[in-house]
mmCIF file of C-alpha atoms and ligand atoms in Angstrom:
data_model
loop_
_atom_site.group_PDB
_atom_site.id
_atom_site.type_symbol
_atom_site.label_atom_id
_atom_site.label_comp_id
_atom_site.label_asym_id
_atom_site.label_seq_id
_atom_site.Cartn_x
_atom_site.Cartn_y
_atom_site.Cartn_z
ATOM 1 C CA MET A 1 0.096 0.070 0.113
ATOM 2 C CA ASN A 2 1.562 3.698 -0.925
ATOM 3 C CA ARG A 3 1.653 6.361 1.682
ATOM 4 C CA ALA A 4 -1.513 8.026 0.167
ATOM 5 C CA SER A 5 -3.747 4.710 0.206
ATOM 6 C CA LEU A 6 -2.290 4.114 4.095
ATOM 7 C CA SER A 7 -3.071 7.617 4.641
ATOM 8 C CA ALA A 8 -6.845 7.417 3.493
ATOM 9 C CA ALA A 9 -7.179 3.822 5.080
ATOM 10 C CA LEU A 10 -6.125 5.183 8.333
ATOM 11 C CA HIS A 11 -8.390 8.459 8.461
ATOM 12 C CA ALA A 12 -11.375 6.126 7.287
ATOM 13 C CA ALA A 13 -10.624 3.896 10.261
ATOM 14 C CA LEU A 14 -10.082 6.789 12.552
ATOM 15 C CA ALA A 15 -13.640 8.262 11.477
ATOM 16 C CA ARG A 16 -15.399 4.873 12.556
ATOM 17 C CA GLU A 17 -13.466 5.184 16.217
ATOM 18 C CA LEU A 18 -14.267 8.905 16.951
ATOM 19 C CA PRO A 19 -17.830 8.581 18.573
ATOM 20 C CA ASP A 20 -16.242 6.134 20.917
ATOM 21 C CA ALA A 21 -13.062 7.977 21.665
ATOM 22 C CA VAL A 22 -15.290 11.152 22.730
ATOM 23 C CA SER A 23 -17.445 8.746 25.025
ATOM 24 C CA LEU A 24 -13.831 7.953 26.554
ATOM 25 C CA ARG A 25 -12.742 11.492 26.807
ATOM 26 C CA HIS A 26 -15.611 12.340 29.060
ATOM 27 C CA ASP A 27 -15.271 9.416 31.087
ATOM 28 C CA LEU A 28 -11.487 10.173 31.519
ATOM 29 C CA HIS A 29 -12.494 13.823 32.083
ATOM 30 C CA SER A 30 -15.034 13.145 35.119
ATOM 31 C CA HIS A 31 -12.279 10.887 36.561
ATOM 32 C CA PRO A 32 -9.057 12.716 36.779
ATOM 33 C CA GLU A 33 -6.228 11.172 38.751
ATOM 34 C CA LEU A 34 -3.005 13.276 39.687
ATOM 35 C CA SER A 35 0.424 12.635 39.060
ATOM 36 C CA GLY A 36 1.815 9.152 39.912
ATOM 37 C CA SER A 37 -1.807 7.853 40.980
ATOM 38 C CA GLU A 38 -3.233 7.221 37.376
ATOM 39 C CA HIS A 39 -4.328 3.591 38.225
ATOM 40 C CA ARG A 40 -8.094 3.880 36.899
ATOM 41 C CA THR A 41 -6.964 6.007 33.906
ATOM 42 C CA SER A 42 -4.145 3.626 32.755
ATOM 43 C CA ALA A 43 -6.739 0.614 33.160
ATOM 44 C CA LEU A 44 -9.268 2.319 31.301
ATOM 45 C CA VAL A 45 -7.269 3.286 28.410
ATOM 46 C CA SER A 46 -5.852 -0.287 28.006
ATOM 47 C CA THR A 47 -9.008 -1.903 28.172
ATOM 48 C CA ALA A 48 -10.410 0.322 25.702
ATOM 49 C CA LEU A 49 -7.531 -0.681 23.377
ATOM 50 C CA GLY A 50 -8.389 -4.312 24.205
ATOM 51 C CA ALA A 51 -5.082 -4.790 26.135
ATOM 52 C CA ALA A 52 -6.036 -4.599 29.525
ATOM 53 C CA ASP A 53 -2.612 -6.769 30.304
ATOM 54 C CA ALA A 54 -0.478 -4.267 28.547
ATOM 55 C CA PRO A 55 2.942 -3.845 30.212
ATOM 56 C CA ALA A 56 3.232 -1.495 32.643
ATOM 57 C CA ILE A 57 5.994 1.446 32.040
ATOM 58 C CA ALA A 58 7.297 3.896 34.718
ATOM 59 C CA GLY A 59 4.802 2.863 37.441
ATOM 60 C CA THR A 60 1.347 3.661 36.115
ATOM 61 C CA GLY A 61 2.265 4.084 32.663
ATOM 62 C CA ARG A 62 1.272 1.533 29.740
ATOM 63 C CA ILE A 63 2.623 0.705 26.413
ATOM 64 C CA VAL A 64 0.548 -0.928 23.698
ATOM 65 C CA ARG A 65 2.065 -2.086 20.198
ATOM 66 C CA ILE A 66 0.093 -2.224 17.064
ATOM 67 C CA GLY A 67 1.258 -3.584 13.708
ATOM 68 C CA PRO A 68 4.407 -5.486 13.137
ATOM 69 C CA PRO A 69 5.127 -6.927 16.376
ATOM 70 C CA SER A 70 8.896 -6.795 15.960
ATOM 71 C CA GLY A 71 11.551 -4.086 14.527
ATOM 72 C CA PRO A 72 11.609 -0.448 14.849
ATOM 73 C CA CYS A 73 8.579 1.405 15.381
ATOM 74 C CA VAL A 74 7.112 4.938 15.865
ATOM 75 C CA ALA A 75 5.815 5.727 19.389
ATOM 76 C CA ILE A 76 3.200 8.306 20.061
ATOM 77 C CA ARG A 77 3.019 9.545 23.560
ATOM 78 C CA ALA A 78 -0.295 10.623 25.494
ATOM 79 C CA GLU A 79 -0.238 11.696 29.128
ATOM 80 C CA LEU A 80 -2.280 10.220 31.886
ATOM 81 C CA ASP A 81 -2.310 12.721 34.763
ATOM 82 C CA ALA A 82 -4.574 15.336 35.877
ATOM 83 C CA LEU A 83 -4.043 18.866 37.689
ATOM 84 C CA PRO A 84 -4.783 19.973 41.320
ATOM 85 C CA VAL A 85 -7.354 22.461 39.775
ATOM 86 C CA ALA A 86 -11.130 22.649 41.087
ATOM 87 C CA GLU A 87 -13.091 22.416 37.943
ATOM 88 C CA GLN A 88 -15.575 25.511 36.866
ATOM 89 C CA THR A 89 -16.740 24.423 33.664
ATOM 90 C CA GLY A 90 -20.369 23.217 34.784
ATOM 91 C CA VAL A 91 -20.597 20.360 32.290
ATOM 92 C CA PRO A 92 -22.546 17.268 33.604
ATOM 93 C CA TRP A 93 -18.939 15.331 33.026
ATOM 94 C CA ALA A 94 -17.076 17.746 35.168
ATOM 95 C CA SER A 95 -14.745 16.460 37.862
ATOM 96 C CA PRO A 96 -16.104 17.100 41.598
ATOM 97 C CA THR A 97 -12.880 15.932 43.060
ATOM 98 C CA GLY A 98 -10.590 19.178 42.943
ATOM 99 C CA ALA A 99 -8.646 17.259 40.228
ATOM 100 C CA MET A 100 -9.244 18.252 36.823
ATOM 101 C CA HIS A 101 -8.061 17.456 33.022
ATOM 102 C CA ALA A 102 -6.922 21.337 32.718
ATOM 103 C CA CYS A 103 -4.290 20.386 30.287
ATOM 104 C CA GLY A 104 -6.247 18.594 27.632
ATOM 105 C CA HIS A 105 -4.683 15.211 28.558
ATOM 106 C CA ASP A 106 -8.156 13.470 28.505
ATOM 107 C CA VAL A 107 -8.209 14.416 25.024
ATOM 108 C CA HIS A 108 -4.641 13.594 24.021
ATOM 109 C CA MET A 109 -5.502 10.008 25.500
ATOM 110 C CA ALA A 110 -8.934 9.772 23.926
ATOM 111 C CA ALA A 111 -7.219 10.487 20.509
ATOM 112 C CA LEU A 112 -4.430 7.748 20.855
ATOM 113 C CA VAL A 113 -6.932 5.321 21.820
ATOM 114 C CA ALA A 114 -8.598 6.235 18.580
ATOM 115 C CA VAL A 115 -5.397 6.309 16.450
ATOM 116 C CA ALA A 116 -4.226 2.798 18.071
ATOM 117 C CA ARG A 117 -7.568 1.410 17.345
ATOM 118 C CA ALA A 118 -7.821 2.455 13.739
ATOM 119 C CA ALA A 119 -4.333 1.469 13.100
ATOM 120 C CA ARG A 120 -5.355 -2.106 14.103
ATOM 121 C CA GLN A 121 -7.649 -2.059 11.168
ATOM 122 C CA VAL A 122 -5.075 -1.298 8.567
ATOM 123 C CA GLU A 123 -1.872 -3.145 7.636
ATOM 124 C CA LEU A 124 0.872 -1.145 8.807
ATOM 125 C CA PRO A 125 4.353 -0.722 7.325
ATOM 126 C CA ALA A 126 6.086 -0.192 10.888
ATOM 127 C CA GLY A 127 4.916 -0.654 14.295
ATOM 128 C CA LEU A 128 2.894 2.024 16.112
ATOM 129 C CA LEU A 129 3.728 2.367 19.824
ATOM 130 C CA ALA A 130 1.067 3.740 22.179
ATOM 131 C CA VAL A 131 2.820 5.175 25.033
ATOM 132 C CA PHE A 132 0.334 6.063 27.918
ATOM 133 C CA GLN A 133 2.729 7.997 30.296
ATOM 134 C CA PRO A 134 2.654 9.033 34.038
ATOM 135 C CA ARG A 135 3.586 11.897 35.549
ATOM 136 C CA GLU A 136 3.880 14.745 32.795
ATOM 137 C CA GLU A 137 2.658 17.447 35.547
ATOM 138 C CA ALA A 138 4.671 17.004 38.514
ATOM 139 C CA ASN A 139 7.966 15.614 39.537
ATOM 140 C CA PRO A 140 9.423 13.226 39.440
ATOM 141 C CA LEU A 141 8.490 13.735 35.552
ATOM 142 C CA GLY A 142 7.393 10.563 33.810
ATOM 143 C CA ALA A 143 9.303 10.627 30.730
ATOM 144 C CA PRO A 144 12.895 10.114 31.773
ATOM 145 C CA ASP A 145 11.623 7.300 33.232
ATOM 146 C CA VAL A 146 9.682 5.835 30.089
ATOM 147 C CA VAL A 147 13.038 6.713 28.004
ATOM 148 C CA ALA A 148 15.132 4.812 30.355
ATOM 149 C CA SER A 149 13.082 1.616 30.641
ATOM 150 C CA ALA A 150 13.818 -1.360 28.982
ATOM 151 C CA GLY A 151 10.267 -2.098 27.978
ATOM 152 C CA PHE A 152 10.413 1.238 26.097
ATOM 153 C CA THR A 153 13.816 0.917 24.267
ATOM 154 C CA ALA A 154 12.988 -2.941 23.512
ATOM 155 C CA GLN A 155 10.473 -1.771 21.181
ATOM 156 C CA GLN A 156 13.109 0.256 19.188
ATOM 157 C CA PRO A 157 11.218 3.355 18.684
ATOM 158 C CA TYR A 158 13.182 5.240 16.081
ATOM 159 C CA ALA A 159 10.827 8.472 16.162
ATOM 160 C CA VAL A 160 8.516 9.674 18.840
ATOM 161 C CA ILE A 161 5.241 11.821 18.092
ATOM 162 C CA GLY A 162 3.394 13.868 20.614
ATOM 163 C CA ALA A 163 0.535 16.310 20.201
ATOM 164 C CA HIS A 164 -0.597 19.023 22.768
ATOM 165 C CA LEU A 165 -3.707 21.240 22.742
ATOM 166 C CA GLN A 166 -2.683 24.765 22.633
ATOM 167 C CA HIS A 167 -5.071 27.682 23.460
ATOM 168 C CA GLN A 168 -2.648 30.499 21.487
ATOM 169 C CA LEU A 169 -3.514 29.069 18.228
ATOM 170 C CA PRO A 170 -7.320 29.213 16.588
ATOM 171 C CA PRO A 171 -9.097 25.970 15.963
ATOM 172 C CA GLY A 172 -8.267 24.340 12.816
ATOM 173 C CA THR A 173 -4.422 25.289 13.096
ATOM 174 C CA VAL A 174 -1.719 23.269 14.068
ATOM 175 C CA ALA A 175 1.960 24.199 14.876
ATOM 176 C CA ALA A 176 4.708 21.915 14.066
ATOM 177 C CA ALA A 177 7.890 24.129 13.994
ATOM 178 C CA ALA A 178 11.423 22.676 13.420
ATOM 179 C CA GLY A 179 13.782 23.234 16.458
ATOM 180 C CA THR A 180 13.334 24.388 19.572
ATOM 181 C CA VAL A 181 9.407 24.884 20.404
ATOM 182 C CA ASN A 182 9.270 24.815 24.337
ATOM 183 C CA ALA A 183 11.376 26.085 27.022
ATOM 184 C CA ALA A 184 13.634 24.416 29.615
ATOM 185 C CA ALA A 185 11.790 24.766 32.721
ATOM 186 C CA ASP A 186 13.219 24.889 36.227
ATOM 187 C CA GLU A 187 11.884 25.382 39.716
ATOM 188 C CA PHE A 188 13.113 27.706 42.390
ATOM 189 C CA GLU A 189 12.799 28.609 46.202
ATOM 190 C CA ILE A 190 14.022 31.636 47.971
ATOM 191 C CA LYS A 191 14.010 31.673 51.376
ATOM 192 C CA VAL A 192 14.741 34.896 53.118
ATOM 193 C CA ASP A 193 15.719 34.314 57.048
ATOM 194 C CA GLY A 194 15.321 37.526 59.296
ATOM 195 C CA THR A 195 14.543 37.740 63.236
ATOM 196 C CA GLY A 196 10.822 37.621 64.142
ATOM 197 C CA GLY A 197 9.293 40.169 66.449
ATOM 198 C CA HIS A 198 6.544 42.259 67.478
ATOM 199 C CA ALA A 199 4.890 44.460 64.352
ATOM 200 C CA GLY A 200 5.067 47.404 66.623
ATOM 201 C CA TYR A 201 8.822 47.316 67.338
ATOM 202 C CA PRO A 202 10.304 46.727 63.824
ATOM 203 C CA HIS A 203 13.716 48.318 65.091
ATOM 204 C CA LEU A 204 13.903 45.149 67.397
ATOM 205 C CA ALA A 205 13.449 42.508 64.614
ATOM 206 C CA VAL A 206 14.861 42.018 60.899
ATOM 207 C CA ASP A 207 11.809 41.812 58.679
ATOM 208 C CA PRO A 208 12.151 39.392 55.854
ATOM 209 C CA VAL A 209 9.149 40.351 54.251
ATOM 210 C CA PRO A 210 9.983 43.810 52.582
ATOM 211 C CA VAL A 211 13.137 42.008 51.661
ATOM 212 C CA LEU A 212 11.600 39.189 49.950
ATOM 213 C CA CYS A 213 9.512 41.936 48.172
ATOM 214 C CA GLN A 214 12.446 43.627 47.028
ATOM 215 C CA VAL A 215 13.814 40.266 45.771
ATOM 216 C CA VAL A 216 10.772 39.536 43.714
ATOM 217 C CA VAL A 217 10.724 42.790 42.161
ATOM 218 C CA GLY A 218 14.425 42.624 41.533
ATOM 219 C CA LEU A 219 14.002 39.445 39.762
ATOM 220 C CA GLN A 220 12.076 40.935 36.917
ATOM 221 C CA GLN A 221 15.298 42.647 35.784
ATOM 222 C CA ILE A 222 16.885 39.189 35.056
ATOM 223 C CA VAL A 223 15.063 39.026 31.844
ATOM 224 C CA SER A 224 14.630 42.847 31.054
ATOM 225 C CA ARG A 225 18.071 43.587 31.770
ATOM 226 C CA GLN A 226 20.836 40.794 31.766
ATOM 227 C CA THR A 227 19.125 38.654 29.016
ATOM 228 C CA ASP A 228 20.058 38.799 25.297
ATOM 229 C CA PRO A 229 16.645 40.423 24.317
ATOM 230 C CA THR A 230 16.490 38.135 21.099
ATOM 231 C CA HIS A 231 16.382 35.073 23.537
ATOM 232 C CA ALA A 232 13.104 34.091 25.088
ATOM 233 C CA ALA A 233 13.372 33.801 28.963
ATOM 234 C CA VAL A 234 10.670 34.008 31.794
ATOM 235 C CA VAL A 235 11.244 34.317 35.617
ATOM 236 C CA SER A 236 7.769 33.899 37.315
ATOM 237 C CA VAL A 237 6.952 33.736 40.983
ATOM 238 C CA GLY A 238 4.138 31.856 41.987
ATOM 239 C CA THR A 239 4.146 31.401 45.734
ATOM 240 C CA LEU A 240 4.809 33.968 48.522
ATOM 241 C CA GLU A 241 4.531 32.725 51.971
ATOM 242 C CA ALA A 242 5.772 34.484 55.313
ATOM 243 C CA GLY A 243 3.674 34.883 58.787
ATOM 244 C CA ARG A 244 0.073 34.292 59.940
ATOM 245 C CA ALA A 245 -0.801 37.397 61.941
ATOM 246 C CA ALA A 246 -0.970 40.933 61.017
ATOM 247 C CA ASN A 247 0.826 41.879 64.286
ATOM 248 C CA ILE A 248 3.840 39.783 64.137
ATOM 249 C CA ILE A 249 6.703 40.045 62.170
ATOM 250 C CA PRO A 250 7.676 36.614 60.817
ATOM 251 C CA GLY A 251 11.057 35.073 61.049
ATOM 252 C CA SER A 252 11.342 34.152 57.487
ATOM 253 C CA ALA A 253 9.398 34.672 54.274
ATOM 254 C CA THR A 254 9.532 32.202 50.991
ATOM 255 C CA ALA A 255 8.772 32.395 47.288
ATOM 256 C CA ARG A 256 8.749 29.714 44.790
ATOM 257 C CA GLY A 257 8.784 30.136 41.107
ATOM 258 C CA SER A 258 9.418 28.855 37.714
ATOM 259 C CA LEU A 259 12.532 29.748 35.574
ATOM 260 C CA ARG A 260 12.377 29.022 31.813
ATOM 261 C CA ALA A 261 14.781 29.661 28.586
ATOM 262 C CA LEU A 262 14.166 28.609 25.051
ATOM 263 C CA ASP A 263 17.955 28.805 24.906
ATOM 264 C CA GLU A 264 19.553 26.243 27.093
ATOM 265 C CA ALA A 265 22.931 27.895 27.139
ATOM 266 C CA ASP A 266 21.277 30.738 28.964
ATOM 267 C CA ARG A 267 20.338 28.553 31.948
ATOM 268 C CA PRO A 268 23.442 28.818 34.008
ATOM 269 C CA ALA A 269 23.670 32.692 33.732
ATOM 270 C CA LEU A 270 19.830 32.924 34.855
ATOM 271 C CA HIS A 271 20.432 30.760 37.963
ATOM 272 C CA GLN A 272 23.433 32.869 38.935
ATOM 273 C CA ALA A 273 21.361 35.935 38.464
ATOM 274 C CA ILE A 274 18.975 34.626 41.082
ATOM 275 C CA ARG A 275 21.416 33.745 43.345
ATOM 276 C CA GLU A 276 23.350 37.257 43.088
ATOM 277 C CA ILE A 277 19.806 38.985 43.494
ATOM 278 C CA VAL A 278 18.824 37.177 46.592
ATOM 279 C CA GLY A 279 22.164 37.231 48.011
ATOM 280 C CA HIS A 280 23.101 41.022 47.609
ATOM 281 C CA THR A 281 19.579 41.891 48.465
ATOM 282 C CA CYS A 282 19.452 39.967 51.746
ATOM 283 C CA GLU A 283 22.997 41.237 52.564
ATOM 284 C CA ALA A 284 22.007 44.932 52.203
ATOM 285 C CA HIS A 285 19.037 44.441 54.613
ATOM 286 C CA ARG A 286 20.530 41.990 57.356
ATOM 287 C CA CYS A 287 18.745 39.041 56.311
ATOM 288 C CA ARG A 288 20.197 35.570 55.286
ATOM 289 C CA GLY A 289 18.904 34.254 51.725
ATOM 290 C CA THR A 290 19.002 30.650 50.555
ATOM 291 C CA VAL A 291 18.300 29.511 47.020
ATOM 292 C CA THR A 292 17.217 26.201 45.753
ATOM 293 C CA ILE A 293 17.161 25.566 42.344
ATOM 294 C CA GLU A 294 15.484 22.332 40.998
ATOM 295 C CA GLU A 295 16.218 21.722 37.247
ATOM 296 C CA GLY A 296 13.214 20.317 35.372
ATOM 297 C CA GLU A 297 12.776 19.527 31.780
ATOM 298 C CA PRO A 298 15.456 20.452 28.967
ATOM 299 C CA ALA A 299 14.142 22.545 25.939
ATOM 300 C CA LEU A 300 12.129 20.633 23.416
ATOM 301 C CA VAL A 301 13.509 20.299 20.271
ATOM 302 C CA ASN A 302 11.559 19.123 17.480
ATOM 303 C CA ASP A 303 13.428 17.209 14.755
ATOM 304 C CA GLU A 304 13.880 18.983 11.860
ATOM 305 C CA LYS A 305 13.418 16.527 9.030
ATOM 306 C CA LEU A 306 10.381 14.945 11.069
ATOM 307 C CA ALA A 307 8.814 18.280 11.155
ATOM 308 C CA ALA A 308 9.232 19.108 7.515
ATOM 309 C CA ALA A 309 7.798 15.699 6.424
ATOM 310 C CA SER A 310 4.772 16.419 8.734
ATOM 311 C CA TRP A 311 3.617 19.739 7.214
ATOM 312 C CA PRO A 312 2.215 18.070 3.898
ATOM 313 C CA TRP A 313 0.242 15.369 6.007
ATOM 314 C CA LEU A 314 -1.089 18.058 8.367
ATOM 315 C CA GLY A 315 -2.162 19.994 5.482
ATOM 316 C CA GLU A 316 -3.825 17.037 3.651
ATOM 317 C CA ALA A 317 -5.669 16.545 6.977
ATOM 318 C CA GLY A 318 -7.204 19.522 6.518
ATOM 319 C CA PHE A 319 -5.286 22.057 9.041
ATOM 320 C CA ALA A 320 -3.699 25.346 8.310
ATOM 321 C CA VAL A 321 -0.231 24.597 9.239
ATOM 322 C CA ASN A 322 2.143 27.093 11.164
ATOM 323 C CA THR A 323 5.917 26.210 10.940
ATOM 324 C CA ALA A 324 7.071 29.302 13.440
ATOM 325 C CA PHE A 325 5.222 28.818 16.754
ATOM 326 C CA ARG A 326 7.123 28.169 19.949
ATOM 327 C CA SER A 327 6.075 28.934 23.620
ATOM 328 C CA CYS A 328 7.750 29.187 26.700
ATOM 329 C CA GLY A 329 5.796 26.555 27.950
ATOM 330 C CA ALA A 330 7.219 23.379 29.073
ATOM 331 C CA ASP A 331 6.792 19.557 28.443
ATOM 332 C CA ASP A 332 8.665 16.589 29.358
ATOM 333 C CA PHE A 333 8.182 15.341 26.052
ATOM 334 C CA ALA A 334 11.491 16.993 25.459
ATOM 335 C CA TYR A 335 13.006 13.879 26.724
ATOM 336 C CA TYR A 336 11.838 11.772 24.116
ATOM 337 C CA ALA A 337 13.514 14.396 21.724
ATOM 338 C CA ARG A 338 16.768 13.875 23.399
ATOM 339 C CA ALA A 339 16.773 10.143 23.001
ATOM 340 C CA ALA A 340 15.451 9.734 19.413
ATOM 341 C CA PRO A 341 14.056 12.010 16.468
ATOM 342 C CA SER A 342 10.740 13.698 17.970
ATOM 343 C CA LEU A 343 7.923 15.691 16.806
ATOM 344 C CA MET A 344 5.602 17.802 19.277
ATOM 345 C CA ILE A 345 2.470 18.933 17.258
ATOM 346 C CA PHE A 346 0.615 21.700 18.935
ATOM 347 C CA VAL A 347 -3.267 21.549 17.853
ATOM 348 C CA GLY A 348 -5.114 24.893 18.480
ATOM 349 C CA VAL A 349 -8.302 25.219 20.364
ATOM 350 C CA GLY A 350 -8.434 28.741 20.929
ATOM 351 C CA GLY A 351 -9.246 31.002 23.890
ATOM 352 C CA PRO A 352 -10.333 32.649 25.785
ATOM 353 C CA VAL A 353 -9.278 30.836 28.736
ATOM 354 C CA THR A 354 -5.426 29.029 28.832
ATOM 355 C CA LEU A 355 -4.422 25.653 29.582
ATOM 356 C CA HIS A 356 -4.690 24.852 33.312
ATOM 357 C CA HIS A 357 -7.472 27.407 33.762
ATOM 358 C CA PRO A 358 -10.607 25.969 35.939
ATOM 359 C CA ARG A 359 -12.581 26.704 32.614
ATOM 360 C CA PHE A 360 -10.398 25.205 30.186
ATOM 361 C CA LEU A 361 -12.617 22.933 28.088
ATOM 362 C CA PRO A 362 -11.884 22.178 24.633
ATOM 363 C CA GLY A 363 -15.078 20.763 22.483
ATOM 364 C CA ASP A 364 -15.118 17.388 21.397
ATOM 365 C CA ALA A 365 -13.942 17.933 18.015
ATOM 366 C CA ALA A 366 -10.689 18.383 19.413
ATOM 367 C CA VAL A 367 -10.579 14.810 19.986
ATOM 368 C CA GLY A 368 -10.544 14.146 16.033
ATOM 369 C CA GLN A 369 -8.013 17.270 15.737
ATOM 370 C CA VAL A 370 -5.207 15.616 17.742
ATOM 371 C CA ALA A 371 -5.661 12.159 16.533
ATOM 372 C CA SER A 372 -5.276 13.583 12.849
ATOM 373 C CA ALA A 373 -2.420 15.375 13.783
ATOM 374 C CA MET A 374 -0.828 12.103 15.870
ATOM 375 C CA LEU A 375 -1.652 10.112 12.352
ATOM 376 C CA ALA A 376 0.129 12.961 10.374
ATOM 377 C CA GLY A 377 3.176 12.477 12.706
ATOM 378 C CA TYR A 378 3.234 8.892 12.201
ATOM 379 C CA LEU A 379 2.940 9.277 8.249
ATOM 380 C CA ALA A 380 5.816 11.741 8.433
ATOM 381 C CA ALA A 381 7.942 9.248 10.656
ATOM 382 C CA LEU A 382 7.441 6.596 7.808
ATOM 383 C CA ASP A 383 8.549 9.263 5.321
ATOM 384 C CA ARG A 384 11.737 9.922 7.320
ATOM 385 C CA SER A 385 12.854 6.414 8.155
HETATM 386 ZN ZN1 ZN B 1 0.047 19.077 29.465
#
């Protein structure tokens, strides 16, 4: 079968699978599980593939191979986990638990199940490995565990495909830029220690609160004044914690935040800048500062040949193809891209709310769109082999 016939057969089979995949999406959405606890989720998707006994990978993950049982294969990844977000969508299948599929992983999983079920109905020239990965949203990240596992490498994946919903792109548009498309992302914690005391006698205490506030303001100049303006980087502080009473100066104050860079080479200087601002600001105000930086995923780099090979297939699937979009989002899919030529395709769902928002709820059409994008990635990988 030539590639065009293969594509037509896969898309025809996919169309038959989509109604069931949409039902599966609702089931997954109403039963979200947090990172590392995706037991029901992984059982549900494996059962939907008729592979309830599929081998476990990286703890709660599963892999299911379709097509030729040996030889090189194309892996397609979907993520199993949800976020600690209290859902506010109001749909009948909303999650009541305080956990929520606010990153679209319900859509990605349902799409991958549909793709794998469709692929089973067609004679494939190379294996398709459905990878249901745990722990994308929280440390310890799941992708490095999958990449390092014998179960994954034994399948000989020579290309890895991912697809992720993206609110900055309109519906009907997909992005598959060559090169770096997501940032390296680290997390930092800053602790400022002073000396607690009575709010009415500040001269007898060393107040860490205004010092931490100055640190947070100072951090804003790392990107604006210390980083090459043609290089994207982000320093965002997400938490501030200090005392518990209005009339007590606390002994310490803590901030945690996210540090991102599209250029890996900028990472050490960004780390150093945080340490210097904290150290010197604390010194100027008689406090002690401590910085802890936990390195997260590397920058996500799409393989250039795989990206270019995907554009015609994505166009044929009816998408407008954006070949330039990149963002300071981060995804542990970056670890696959370090191990094998990989491609992350962003599938537009439009606004107004962003990923991780309590009202993020793309329509069910997104299931078919993500599935089509995954198929285009599989076909592109065949072209590249
Ligand atoms: Zn995600």
